[in-house]
mmCIF file with all atom_site columns, C-alpha atoms in Angstrom:
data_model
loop_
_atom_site.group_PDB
_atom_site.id
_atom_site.type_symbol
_atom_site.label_atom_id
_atom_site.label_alt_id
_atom_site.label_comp_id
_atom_site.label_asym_id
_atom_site.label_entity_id
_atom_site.label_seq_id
_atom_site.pdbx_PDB_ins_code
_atom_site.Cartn_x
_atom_site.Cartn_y
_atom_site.Cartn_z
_atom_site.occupancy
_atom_site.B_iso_or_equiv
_atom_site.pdbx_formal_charge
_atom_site.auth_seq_id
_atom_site.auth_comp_id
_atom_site.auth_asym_id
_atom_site.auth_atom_id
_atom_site.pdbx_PDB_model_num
ATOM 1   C CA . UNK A 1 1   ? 10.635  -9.724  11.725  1.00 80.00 ? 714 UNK A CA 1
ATOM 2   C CA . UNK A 1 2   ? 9.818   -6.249  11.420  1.00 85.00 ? 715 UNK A CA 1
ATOM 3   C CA . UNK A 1 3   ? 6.117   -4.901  9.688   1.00 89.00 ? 716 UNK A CA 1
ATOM 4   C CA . UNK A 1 4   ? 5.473   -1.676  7.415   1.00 89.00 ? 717 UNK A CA 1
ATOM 5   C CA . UNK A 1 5   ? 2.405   0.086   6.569   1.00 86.00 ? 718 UNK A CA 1
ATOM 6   C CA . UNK A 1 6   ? 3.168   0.687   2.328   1.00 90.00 ? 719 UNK A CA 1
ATOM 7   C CA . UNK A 1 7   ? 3.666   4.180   2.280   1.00 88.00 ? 720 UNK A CA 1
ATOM 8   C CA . UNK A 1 8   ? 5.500   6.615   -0.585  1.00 88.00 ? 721 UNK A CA 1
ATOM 9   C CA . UNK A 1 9   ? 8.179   9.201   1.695   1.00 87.00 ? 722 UNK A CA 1
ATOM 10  C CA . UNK A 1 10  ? 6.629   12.775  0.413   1.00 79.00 ? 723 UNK A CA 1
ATOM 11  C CA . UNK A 1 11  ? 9.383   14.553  2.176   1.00 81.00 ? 724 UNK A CA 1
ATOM 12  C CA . UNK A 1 12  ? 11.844  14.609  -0.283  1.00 85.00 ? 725 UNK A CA 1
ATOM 13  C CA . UNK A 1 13  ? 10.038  12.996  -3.562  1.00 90.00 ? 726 UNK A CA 1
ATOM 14  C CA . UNK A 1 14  ? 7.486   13.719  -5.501  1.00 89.00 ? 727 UNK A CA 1
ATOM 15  C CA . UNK A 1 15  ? 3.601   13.507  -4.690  1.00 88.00 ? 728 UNK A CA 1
ATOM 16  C CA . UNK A 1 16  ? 1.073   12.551  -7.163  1.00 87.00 ? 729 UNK A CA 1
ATOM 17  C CA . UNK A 1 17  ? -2.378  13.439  -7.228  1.00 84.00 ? 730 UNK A CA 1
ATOM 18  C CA . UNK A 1 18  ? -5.770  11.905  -8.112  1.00 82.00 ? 731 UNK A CA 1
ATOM 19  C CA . UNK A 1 19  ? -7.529  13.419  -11.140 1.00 84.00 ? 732 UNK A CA 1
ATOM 20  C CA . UNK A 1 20  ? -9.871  10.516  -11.531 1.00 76.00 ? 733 UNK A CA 1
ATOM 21  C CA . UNK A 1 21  ? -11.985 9.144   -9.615  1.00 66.00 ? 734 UNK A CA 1
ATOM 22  C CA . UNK A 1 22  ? -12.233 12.336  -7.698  1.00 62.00 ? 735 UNK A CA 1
ATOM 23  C CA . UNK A 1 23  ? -12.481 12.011  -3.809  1.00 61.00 ? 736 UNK A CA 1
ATOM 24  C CA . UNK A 1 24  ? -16.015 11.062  -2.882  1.00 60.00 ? 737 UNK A CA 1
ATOM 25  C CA . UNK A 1 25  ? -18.390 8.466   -2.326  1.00 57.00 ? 738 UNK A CA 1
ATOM 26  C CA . UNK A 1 26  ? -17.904 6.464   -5.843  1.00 64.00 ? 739 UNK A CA 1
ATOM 27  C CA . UNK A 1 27  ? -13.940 6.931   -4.903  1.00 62.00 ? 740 UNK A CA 1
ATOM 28  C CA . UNK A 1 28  ? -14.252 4.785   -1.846  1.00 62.00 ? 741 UNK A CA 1
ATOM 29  C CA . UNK A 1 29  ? -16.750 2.412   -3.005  1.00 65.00 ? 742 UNK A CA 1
ATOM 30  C CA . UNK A 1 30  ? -14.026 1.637   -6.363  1.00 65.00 ? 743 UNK A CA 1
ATOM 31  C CA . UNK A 1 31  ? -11.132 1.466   -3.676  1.00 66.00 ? 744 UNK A CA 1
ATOM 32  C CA . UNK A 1 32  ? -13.046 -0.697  -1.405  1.00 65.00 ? 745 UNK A CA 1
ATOM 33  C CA . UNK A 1 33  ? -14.014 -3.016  -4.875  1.00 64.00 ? 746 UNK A CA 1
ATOM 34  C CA . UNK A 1 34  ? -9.977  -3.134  -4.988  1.00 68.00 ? 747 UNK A CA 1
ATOM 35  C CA . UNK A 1 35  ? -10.222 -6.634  -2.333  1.00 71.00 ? 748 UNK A CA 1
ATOM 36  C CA . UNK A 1 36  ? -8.105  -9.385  -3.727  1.00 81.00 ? 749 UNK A CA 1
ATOM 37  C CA . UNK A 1 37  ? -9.744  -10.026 -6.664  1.00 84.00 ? 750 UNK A CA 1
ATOM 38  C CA . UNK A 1 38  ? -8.140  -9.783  -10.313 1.00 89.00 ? 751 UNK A CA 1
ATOM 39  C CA . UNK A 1 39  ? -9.664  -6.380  -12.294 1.00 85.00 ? 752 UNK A CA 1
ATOM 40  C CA . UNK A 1 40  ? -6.969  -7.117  -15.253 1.00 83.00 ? 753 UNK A CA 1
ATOM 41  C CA . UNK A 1 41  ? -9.677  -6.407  -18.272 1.00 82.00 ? 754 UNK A CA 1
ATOM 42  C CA . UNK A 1 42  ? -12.095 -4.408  -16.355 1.00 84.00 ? 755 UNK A CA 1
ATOM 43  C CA . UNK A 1 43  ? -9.828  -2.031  -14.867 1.00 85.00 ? 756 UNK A CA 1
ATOM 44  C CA . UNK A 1 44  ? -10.490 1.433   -15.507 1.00 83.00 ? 757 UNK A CA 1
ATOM 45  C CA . UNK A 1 45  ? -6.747  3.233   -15.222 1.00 85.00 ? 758 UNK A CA 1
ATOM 46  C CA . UNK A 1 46  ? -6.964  6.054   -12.296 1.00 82.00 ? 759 UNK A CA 1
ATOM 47  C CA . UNK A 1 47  ? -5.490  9.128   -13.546 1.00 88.00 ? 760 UNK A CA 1
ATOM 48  C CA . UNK A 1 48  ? -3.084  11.268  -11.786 1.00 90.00 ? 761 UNK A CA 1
ATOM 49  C CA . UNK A 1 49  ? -1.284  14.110  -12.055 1.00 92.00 ? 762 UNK A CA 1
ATOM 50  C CA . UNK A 1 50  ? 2.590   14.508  -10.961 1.00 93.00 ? 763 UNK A CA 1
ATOM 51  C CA . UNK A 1 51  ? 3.465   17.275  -8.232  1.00 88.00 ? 764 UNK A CA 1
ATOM 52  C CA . UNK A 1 52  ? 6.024   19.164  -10.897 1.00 86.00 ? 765 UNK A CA 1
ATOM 53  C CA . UNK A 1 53  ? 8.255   20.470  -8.115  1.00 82.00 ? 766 UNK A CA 1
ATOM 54  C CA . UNK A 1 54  ? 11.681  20.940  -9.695  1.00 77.00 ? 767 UNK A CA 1
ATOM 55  C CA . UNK A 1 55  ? 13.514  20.112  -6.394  1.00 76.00 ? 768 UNK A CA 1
ATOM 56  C CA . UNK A 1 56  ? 11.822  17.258  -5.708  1.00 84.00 ? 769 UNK A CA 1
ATOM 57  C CA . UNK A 1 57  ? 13.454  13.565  -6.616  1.00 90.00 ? 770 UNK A CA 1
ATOM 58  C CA . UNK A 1 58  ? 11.592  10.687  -8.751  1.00 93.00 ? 771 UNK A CA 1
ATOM 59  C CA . UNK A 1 59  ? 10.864  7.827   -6.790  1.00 95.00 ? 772 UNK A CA 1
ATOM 60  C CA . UNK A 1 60  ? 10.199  4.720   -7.275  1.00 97.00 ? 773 UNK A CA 1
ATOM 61  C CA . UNK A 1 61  ? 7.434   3.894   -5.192  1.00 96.00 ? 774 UNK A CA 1
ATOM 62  C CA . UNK A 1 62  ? 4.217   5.894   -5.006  1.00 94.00 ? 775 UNK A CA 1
ATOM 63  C CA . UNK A 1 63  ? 1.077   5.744   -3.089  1.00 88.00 ? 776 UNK A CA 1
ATOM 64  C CA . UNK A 1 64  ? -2.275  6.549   -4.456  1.00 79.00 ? 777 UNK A CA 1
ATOM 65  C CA . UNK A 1 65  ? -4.271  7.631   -1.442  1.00 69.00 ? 778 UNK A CA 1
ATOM 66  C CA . UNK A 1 66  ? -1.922  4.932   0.177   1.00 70.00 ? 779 UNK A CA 1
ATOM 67  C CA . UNK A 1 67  ? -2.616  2.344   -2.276  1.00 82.00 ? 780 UNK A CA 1
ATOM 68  C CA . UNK A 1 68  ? 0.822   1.140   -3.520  1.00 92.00 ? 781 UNK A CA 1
ATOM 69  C CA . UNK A 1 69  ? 2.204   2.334   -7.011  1.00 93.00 ? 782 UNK A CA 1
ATOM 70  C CA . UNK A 1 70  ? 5.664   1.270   -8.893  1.00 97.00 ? 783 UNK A CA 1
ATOM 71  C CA . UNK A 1 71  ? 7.043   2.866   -11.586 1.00 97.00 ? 784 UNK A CA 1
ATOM 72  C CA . UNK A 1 72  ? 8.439   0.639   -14.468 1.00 98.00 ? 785 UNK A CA 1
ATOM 73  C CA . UNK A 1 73  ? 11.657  -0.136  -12.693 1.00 98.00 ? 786 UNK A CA 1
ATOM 74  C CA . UNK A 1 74  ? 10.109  -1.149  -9.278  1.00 98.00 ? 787 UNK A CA 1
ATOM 75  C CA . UNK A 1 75  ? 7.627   -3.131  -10.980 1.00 98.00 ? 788 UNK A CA 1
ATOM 76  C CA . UNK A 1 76  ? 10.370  -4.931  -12.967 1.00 98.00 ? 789 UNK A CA 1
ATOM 77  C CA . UNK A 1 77  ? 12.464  -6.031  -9.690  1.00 98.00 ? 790 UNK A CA 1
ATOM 78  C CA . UNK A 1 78  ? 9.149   -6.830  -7.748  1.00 98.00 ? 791 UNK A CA 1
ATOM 79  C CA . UNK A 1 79  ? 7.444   -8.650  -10.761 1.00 98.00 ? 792 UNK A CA 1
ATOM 80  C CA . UNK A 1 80  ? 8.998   -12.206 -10.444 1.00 98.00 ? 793 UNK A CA 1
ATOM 81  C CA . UNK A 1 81  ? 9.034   -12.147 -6.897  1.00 98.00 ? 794 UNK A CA 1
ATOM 82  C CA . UNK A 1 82  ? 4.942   -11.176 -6.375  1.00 97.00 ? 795 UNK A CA 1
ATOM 83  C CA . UNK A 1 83  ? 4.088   -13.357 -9.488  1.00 96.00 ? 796 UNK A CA 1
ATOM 84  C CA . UNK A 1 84  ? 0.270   -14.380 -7.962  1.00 94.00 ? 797 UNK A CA 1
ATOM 85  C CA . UNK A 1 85  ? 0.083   -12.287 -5.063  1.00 95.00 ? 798 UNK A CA 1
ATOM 86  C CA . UNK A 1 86  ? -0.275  -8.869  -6.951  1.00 96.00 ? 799 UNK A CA 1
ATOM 87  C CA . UNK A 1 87  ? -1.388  -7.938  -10.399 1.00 95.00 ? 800 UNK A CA 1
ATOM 88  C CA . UNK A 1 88  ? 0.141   -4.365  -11.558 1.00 96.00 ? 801 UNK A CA 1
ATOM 89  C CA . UNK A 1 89  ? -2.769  -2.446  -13.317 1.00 92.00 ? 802 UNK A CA 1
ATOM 90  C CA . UNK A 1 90  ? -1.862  1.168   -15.618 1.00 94.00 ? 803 UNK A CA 1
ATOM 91  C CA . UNK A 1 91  ? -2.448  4.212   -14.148 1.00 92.00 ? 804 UNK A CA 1
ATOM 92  C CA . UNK A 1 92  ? -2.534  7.133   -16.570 1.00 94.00 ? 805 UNK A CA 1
ATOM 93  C CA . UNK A 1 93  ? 0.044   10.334  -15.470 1.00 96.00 ? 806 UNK A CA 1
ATOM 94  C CA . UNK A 1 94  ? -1.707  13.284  -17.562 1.00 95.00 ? 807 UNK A CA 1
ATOM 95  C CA . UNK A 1 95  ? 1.096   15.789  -17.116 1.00 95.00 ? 808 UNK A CA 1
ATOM 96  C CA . UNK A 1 96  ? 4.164   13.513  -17.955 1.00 94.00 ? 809 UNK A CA 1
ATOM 97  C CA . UNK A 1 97  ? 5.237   10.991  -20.049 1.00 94.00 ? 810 UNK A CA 1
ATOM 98  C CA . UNK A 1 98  ? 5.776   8.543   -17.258 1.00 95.00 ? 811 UNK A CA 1
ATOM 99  C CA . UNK A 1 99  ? 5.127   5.070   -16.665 1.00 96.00 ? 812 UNK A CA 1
ATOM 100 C CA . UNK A 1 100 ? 3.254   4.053   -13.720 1.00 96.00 ? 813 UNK A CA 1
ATOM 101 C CA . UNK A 1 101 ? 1.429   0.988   -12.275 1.00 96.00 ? 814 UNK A CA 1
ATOM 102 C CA . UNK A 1 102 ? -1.059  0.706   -9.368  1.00 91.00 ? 815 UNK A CA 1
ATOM 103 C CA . UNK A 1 103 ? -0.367  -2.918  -7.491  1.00 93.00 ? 816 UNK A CA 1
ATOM 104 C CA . UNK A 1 104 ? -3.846  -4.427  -6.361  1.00 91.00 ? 817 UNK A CA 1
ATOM 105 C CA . UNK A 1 105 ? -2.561  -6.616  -3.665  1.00 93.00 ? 818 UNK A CA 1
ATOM 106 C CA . UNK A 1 106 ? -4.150  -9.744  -4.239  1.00 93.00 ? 819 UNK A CA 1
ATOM 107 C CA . UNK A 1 107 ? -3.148  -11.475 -1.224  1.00 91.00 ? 820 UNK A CA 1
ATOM 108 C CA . UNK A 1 108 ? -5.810  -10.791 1.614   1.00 87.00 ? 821 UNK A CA 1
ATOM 109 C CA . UNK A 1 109 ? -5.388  -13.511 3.984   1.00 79.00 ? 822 UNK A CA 1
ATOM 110 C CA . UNK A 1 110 ? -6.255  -12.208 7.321   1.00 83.00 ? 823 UNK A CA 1
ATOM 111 C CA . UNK A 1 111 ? -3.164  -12.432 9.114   1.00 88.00 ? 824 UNK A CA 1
ATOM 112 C CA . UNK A 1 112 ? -4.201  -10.131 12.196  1.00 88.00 ? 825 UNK A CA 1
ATOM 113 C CA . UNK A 1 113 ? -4.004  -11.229 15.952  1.00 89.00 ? 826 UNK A CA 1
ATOM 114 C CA . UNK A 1 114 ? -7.883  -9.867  16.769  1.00 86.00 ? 827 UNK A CA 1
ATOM 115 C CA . UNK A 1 115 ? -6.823  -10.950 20.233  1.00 89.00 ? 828 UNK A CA 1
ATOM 116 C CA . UNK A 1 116 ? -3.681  -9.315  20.916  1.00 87.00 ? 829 UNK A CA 1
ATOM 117 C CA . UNK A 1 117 ? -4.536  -6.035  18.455  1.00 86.00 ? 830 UNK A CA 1
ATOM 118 C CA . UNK A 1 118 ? -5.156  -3.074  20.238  1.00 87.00 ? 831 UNK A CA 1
ATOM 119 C CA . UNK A 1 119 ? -8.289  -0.968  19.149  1.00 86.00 ? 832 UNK A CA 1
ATOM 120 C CA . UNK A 1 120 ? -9.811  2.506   18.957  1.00 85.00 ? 833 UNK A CA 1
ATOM 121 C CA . UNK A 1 121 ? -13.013 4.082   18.312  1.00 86.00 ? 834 UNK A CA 1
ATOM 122 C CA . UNK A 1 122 ? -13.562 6.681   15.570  1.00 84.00 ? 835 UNK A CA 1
ATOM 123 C CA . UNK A 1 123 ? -16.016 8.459   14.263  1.00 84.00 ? 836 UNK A CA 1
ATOM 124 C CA . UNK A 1 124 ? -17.029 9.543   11.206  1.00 75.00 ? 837 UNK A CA 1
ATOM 125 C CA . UNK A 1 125 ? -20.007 12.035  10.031  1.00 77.00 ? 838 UNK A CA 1
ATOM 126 C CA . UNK A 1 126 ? -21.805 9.522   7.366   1.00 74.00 ? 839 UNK A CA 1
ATOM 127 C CA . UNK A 1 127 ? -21.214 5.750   8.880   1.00 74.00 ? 840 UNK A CA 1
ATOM 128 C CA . UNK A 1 128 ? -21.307 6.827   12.733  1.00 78.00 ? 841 UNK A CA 1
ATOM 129 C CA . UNK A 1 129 ? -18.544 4.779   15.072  1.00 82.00 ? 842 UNK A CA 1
ATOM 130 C CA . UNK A 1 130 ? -16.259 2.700   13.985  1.00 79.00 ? 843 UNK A CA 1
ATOM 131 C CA . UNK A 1 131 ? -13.948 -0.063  15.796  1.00 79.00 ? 844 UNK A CA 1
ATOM 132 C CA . UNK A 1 132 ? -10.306 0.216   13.693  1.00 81.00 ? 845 UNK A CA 1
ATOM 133 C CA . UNK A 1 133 ? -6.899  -1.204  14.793  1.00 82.00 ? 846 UNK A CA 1
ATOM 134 C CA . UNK A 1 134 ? -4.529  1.065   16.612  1.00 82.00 ? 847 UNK A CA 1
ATOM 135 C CA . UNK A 1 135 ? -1.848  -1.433  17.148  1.00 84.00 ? 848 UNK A CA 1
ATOM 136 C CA . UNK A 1 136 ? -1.327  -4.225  15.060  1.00 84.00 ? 849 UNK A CA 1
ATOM 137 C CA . UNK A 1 137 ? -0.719  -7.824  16.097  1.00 87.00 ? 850 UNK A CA 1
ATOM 138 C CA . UNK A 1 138 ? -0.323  -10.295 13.564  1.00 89.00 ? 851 UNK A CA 1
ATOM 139 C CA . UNK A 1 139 ? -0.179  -14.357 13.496  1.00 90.00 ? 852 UNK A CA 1
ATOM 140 C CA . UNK A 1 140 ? 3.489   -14.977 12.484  1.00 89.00 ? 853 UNK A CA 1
ATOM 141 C CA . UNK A 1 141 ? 2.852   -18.043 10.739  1.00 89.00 ? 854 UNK A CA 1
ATOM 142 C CA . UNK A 1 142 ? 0.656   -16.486 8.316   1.00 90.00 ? 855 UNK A CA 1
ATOM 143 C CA . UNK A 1 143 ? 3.378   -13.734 7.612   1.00 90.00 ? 856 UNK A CA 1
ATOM 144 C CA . UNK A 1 144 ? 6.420   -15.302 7.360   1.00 87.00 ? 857 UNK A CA 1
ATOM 145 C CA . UNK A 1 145 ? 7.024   -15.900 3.969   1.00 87.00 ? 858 UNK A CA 1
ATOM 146 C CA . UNK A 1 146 ? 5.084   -12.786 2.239   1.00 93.00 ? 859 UNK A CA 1
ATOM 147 C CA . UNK A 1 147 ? 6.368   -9.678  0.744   1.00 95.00 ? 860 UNK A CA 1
ATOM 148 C CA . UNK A 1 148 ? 3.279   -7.848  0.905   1.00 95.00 ? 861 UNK A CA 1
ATOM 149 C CA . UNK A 1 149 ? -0.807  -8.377  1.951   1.00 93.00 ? 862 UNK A CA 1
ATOM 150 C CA . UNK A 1 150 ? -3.669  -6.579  2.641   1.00 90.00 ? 863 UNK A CA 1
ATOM 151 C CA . UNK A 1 151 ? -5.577  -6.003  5.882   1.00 86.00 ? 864 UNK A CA 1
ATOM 152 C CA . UNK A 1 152 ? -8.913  -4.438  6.527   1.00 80.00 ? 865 UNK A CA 1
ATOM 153 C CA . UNK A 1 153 ? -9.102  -2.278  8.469   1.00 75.00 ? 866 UNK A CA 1
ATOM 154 C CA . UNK A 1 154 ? -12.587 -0.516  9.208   1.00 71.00 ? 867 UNK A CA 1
ATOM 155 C CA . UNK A 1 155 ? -13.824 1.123   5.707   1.00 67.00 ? 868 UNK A CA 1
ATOM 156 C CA . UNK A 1 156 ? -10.180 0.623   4.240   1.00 73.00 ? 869 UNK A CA 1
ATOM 157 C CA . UNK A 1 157 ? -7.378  -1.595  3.035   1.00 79.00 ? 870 UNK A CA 1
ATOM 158 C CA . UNK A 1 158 ? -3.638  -1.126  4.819   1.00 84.00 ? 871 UNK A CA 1
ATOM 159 C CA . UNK A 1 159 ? -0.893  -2.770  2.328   1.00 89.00 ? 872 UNK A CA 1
ATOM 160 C CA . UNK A 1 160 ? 1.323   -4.169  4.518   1.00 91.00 ? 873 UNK A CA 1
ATOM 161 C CA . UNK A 1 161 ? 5.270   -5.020  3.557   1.00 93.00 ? 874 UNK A CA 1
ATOM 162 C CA . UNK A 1 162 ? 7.464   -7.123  5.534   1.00 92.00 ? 875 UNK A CA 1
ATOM 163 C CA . UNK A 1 163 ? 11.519  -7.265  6.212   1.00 91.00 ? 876 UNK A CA 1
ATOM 164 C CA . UNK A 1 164 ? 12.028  -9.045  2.862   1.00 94.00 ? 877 UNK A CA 1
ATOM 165 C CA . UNK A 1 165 ? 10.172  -6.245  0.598   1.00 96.00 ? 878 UNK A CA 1
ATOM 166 C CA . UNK A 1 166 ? 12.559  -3.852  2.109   1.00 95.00 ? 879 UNK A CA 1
ATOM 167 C CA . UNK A 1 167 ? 15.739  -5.680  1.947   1.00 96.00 ? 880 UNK A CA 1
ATOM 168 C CA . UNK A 1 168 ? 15.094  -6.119  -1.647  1.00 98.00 ? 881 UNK A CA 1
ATOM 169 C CA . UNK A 1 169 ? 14.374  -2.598  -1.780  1.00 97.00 ? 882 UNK A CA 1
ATOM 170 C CA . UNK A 1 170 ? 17.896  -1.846  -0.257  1.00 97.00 ? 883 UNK A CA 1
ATOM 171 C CA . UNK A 1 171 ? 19.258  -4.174  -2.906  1.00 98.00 ? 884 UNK A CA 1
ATOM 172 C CA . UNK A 1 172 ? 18.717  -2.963  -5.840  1.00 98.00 ? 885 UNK A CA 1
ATOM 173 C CA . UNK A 1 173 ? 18.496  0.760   -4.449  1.00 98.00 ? 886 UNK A CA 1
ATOM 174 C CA . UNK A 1 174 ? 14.526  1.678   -4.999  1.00 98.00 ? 887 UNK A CA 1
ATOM 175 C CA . UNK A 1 175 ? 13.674  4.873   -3.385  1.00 96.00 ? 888 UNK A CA 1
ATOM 176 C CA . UNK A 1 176 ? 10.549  6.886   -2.128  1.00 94.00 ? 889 UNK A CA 1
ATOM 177 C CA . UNK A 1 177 ? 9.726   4.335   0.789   1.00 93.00 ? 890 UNK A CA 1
ATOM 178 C CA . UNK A 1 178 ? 8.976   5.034   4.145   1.00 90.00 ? 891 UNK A CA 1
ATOM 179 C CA . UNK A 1 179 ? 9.110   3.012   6.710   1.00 85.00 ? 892 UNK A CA 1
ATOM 180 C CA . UNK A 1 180 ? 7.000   3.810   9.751   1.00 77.00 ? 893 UNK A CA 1
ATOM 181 C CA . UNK A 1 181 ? 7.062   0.344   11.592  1.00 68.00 ? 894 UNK A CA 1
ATOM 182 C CA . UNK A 1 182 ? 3.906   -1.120  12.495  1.00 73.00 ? 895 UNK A CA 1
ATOM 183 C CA . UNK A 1 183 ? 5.121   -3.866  14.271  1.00 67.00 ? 896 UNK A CA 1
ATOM 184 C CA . UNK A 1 184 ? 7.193   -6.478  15.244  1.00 62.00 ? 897 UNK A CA 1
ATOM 185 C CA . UNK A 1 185 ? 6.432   -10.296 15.062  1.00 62.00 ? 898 UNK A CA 1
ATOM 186 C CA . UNK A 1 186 ? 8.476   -11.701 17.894  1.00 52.00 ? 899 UNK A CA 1
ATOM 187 C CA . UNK A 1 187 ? 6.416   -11.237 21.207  1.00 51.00 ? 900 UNK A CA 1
ATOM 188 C CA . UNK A 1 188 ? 9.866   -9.992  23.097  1.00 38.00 ? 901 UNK A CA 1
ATOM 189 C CA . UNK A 1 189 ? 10.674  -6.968  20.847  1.00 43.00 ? 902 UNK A CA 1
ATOM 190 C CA . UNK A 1 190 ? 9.173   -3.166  21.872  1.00 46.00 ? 903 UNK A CA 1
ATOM 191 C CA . UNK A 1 191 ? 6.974   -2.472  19.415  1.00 45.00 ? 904 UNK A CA 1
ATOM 192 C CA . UNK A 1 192 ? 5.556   0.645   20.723  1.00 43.00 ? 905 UNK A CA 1
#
C-alpha cells in the first residue's frame, strides 16, 4: 500500500491564500491547537482569499498551509466515509462566493516506525535544532484500514492519505491532488 503527504497540485489549479490568522507566532500556535481534538463550536473560520487567475482550474481539494481543505463536493463524497475520523470546519473565501471547508483530521494515532524512520536535523532561528522525519516508516497494522491521519512531525502536523483516499478520488473524478509518495508499506517495495 502506497502513502501520500495531503497536498493541493498548484501547478495547474488554483492557490488560496491566508488572510486570517496571518503568518506568525499566534498562526502556529492555532495550527498546532488543530491536534485531534473536536473545535466544532469554538472554531474561529480562517479566512482566505482565492488566487483569481483566469487560466487556472477549480479544484477540489485545497491545502491551507498544507492543512487539507474540500470544497462542497469533496466534502460530500468524503463525508460518509471519514464520519469520526475528521470533522469539516467553514473557512470563509472573502473574494468569492465559494464554499469551502478545512478538515481537522481527528485521527492522530501514531502510526510511525520511530525505528525504521530515517531522520534529519534542522534548524530554525527561534526554537534552535530540531530532530524531524526525512523518510517515513510506518507500522502497517495501524494503517491499513484509514483514509487519512495525522503525524507529528517536529513543530507540525503532516496529513497523511493512503491508497484508498485516492482510489476514491479517481472514482468519482476529484481534482487538485498531488501525489508525492511518501512511502510504501510493504518492506520489499523501493520507496526511495
Amino acid at each position: 500500500m502506497r502513502l501520500y503527504s495531503y497536498s493541493a497540485s498548484e501547478d495547474k489549479y488554483r492557490d488560496l491564500r491566508l488572510v486570517w490568522p496571518e503568518i506568525g507566532r499566534s498562526y502556529f500556535d492555532y495550527m498546532d491547537s488543530l491536534n485531534g481534538r473536536r473545535l466544532g463550536a469554538e472554531w474561529i473560520p480562517f479566512k482566505v482569499e482565492i488566487e483569481p487567475k483566469w487560466w487556472k482550474r477549480w479544484p477540489d481539494f485545497w491545502g491551507i498551509n498544507y492543512a487539507p481543505a474540500f470544497n462542497r463536493r469533496a466534502r460530500e463524497v468524503f463525508e460518509p466515509l471519514l464520519e469520526g475520523v475528521v470533522e469539516f470546519l467553514p473557512v470563509e473565501v472573502v473574494n468569492y462566493d465559494y464554499e469551502l471547508f478545512f478538515v481537522n483530521v481527528l485521527d492522530v494515532e501514531d502510526c510511525v516506525d520511530y525505528e525504521r524512520a530515517t531522520w534529519r536535523w534542522v534548524e530554525f532561528e527561534d526554537i534552535g535544532k530540531l530532530k524531524l522525519i526525512k523518510k517515513y516508516k510506518f507500522h502497517a497494522a495501524c494503517v491499513e484500514r484509514k483514509l487519512i491521519f495525522r503525524v507529528r512531525n517536529g513543530r507540525s502536523w503532516d496529513s497523511i492519505i493512503t491508497e484508498r483516499f485516492v482510489e476514491v478520488t479517481n472514482r468519482h473524478k476529484l481534482k487538485g491532488l498531488y501525489l508525492g509518495r511518501l512511502a510504501f508499506l510493504d518492506d520489499t517495495a523501493n520507496d526511495e
